[in-house]
């Protein structure tokens, strides 16, 4: 059974009772996190036990999820954030613009945790159009992705180049 659900642009993800994640719908950019770009849920025998789970890494489970514009993000049981799918403008927070989740060996332990800053973890996550945001354990907010949507007072994108995340990513005032 599902305990949480999020619907993005043409795709949906759910956290199940065992804290695993399954996503279905359009998958042009790997937003389903299943290592390919195959749509799921639009054909016979693609749902239920036949729908693959998202590999979050060894021993990791999800406590929160959101789905944005062709990308998805979770908070793991340890407070870490992982995002996958379309990475235009750096909305996955990886310091580049490479898609993640559309090819083999990109998920699980190979998917880098979003650097929220020294010692910081997330308590809530939001994924929107070209942007992702998290409420951190100290009640501050950090957003990354397309400039002008981040609440940082400038038009610059964050998360699409090296050294923009972690302690270098300002909090929203």
JSON list of C-alpha atoms in Angstrom, two decimals, residues 10 57 61 66 77 81 91 119-120 122 140 148 155:
[
{"chain": "A", "resi": 10, "resn": "UNK", "atom": "CA", "xyz": [3.35, 13.46, -16.57]},
{"chain": "A", "resi": 57, "resn": "UNK", "atom": "CA", "xyz": [21.07, 2.73, -2.30]},
{"chain": "A", "resi": 61, "resn": "UNK", "atom": "CA", "xyz": [14.48, 3.83, 2.30]},
{"chain": "A", "resi": 66, "resn": "UNK", "atom": "CA", "xyz": [8.03, 14.94, -4.46]},
{"chain": "A", "resi": 77, "resn": "UNK", "atom": "CA", "xyz": [15.58, 7.58, 6.20]},
{"chain": "A", "resi": 81, "resn": "UNK", "atom": "CA", "xyz": [18.23, 13.96, -0.34]},
{"chain": "A", "resi": 91, "resn": "UNK", "atom": "CA", "xyz": [17.59, 20.98, -10.44]},
{"chain": "A", "resi": 119, "resn": "UNK", "atom": "CA", "xyz": [26.00, 18.44, 8.88]},
{"chain": "A", "resi": 120, "resn": "UNK", "atom": "CA", "xyz": [22.68, 19.39, 7.30]},
{"chain": "A", "resi": 122, "resn": "UNK", "atom": "CA", "xyz": [16.35, 17.60, 5.14]},
{"chain": "A", "resi": 140, "resn": "UNK", "atom": "CA", "xyz": [16.31, 26.97, 7.00]},
{"chain": "A", "resi": 148, "resn": "UNK", "atom": "CA", "xyz": [14.85, 33.49, -10.65]},
{"chain": "A", "resi": 155, "resn": "UNK", "atom": "CA", "xyz": [18.70, 35.32, -11.60]}
]
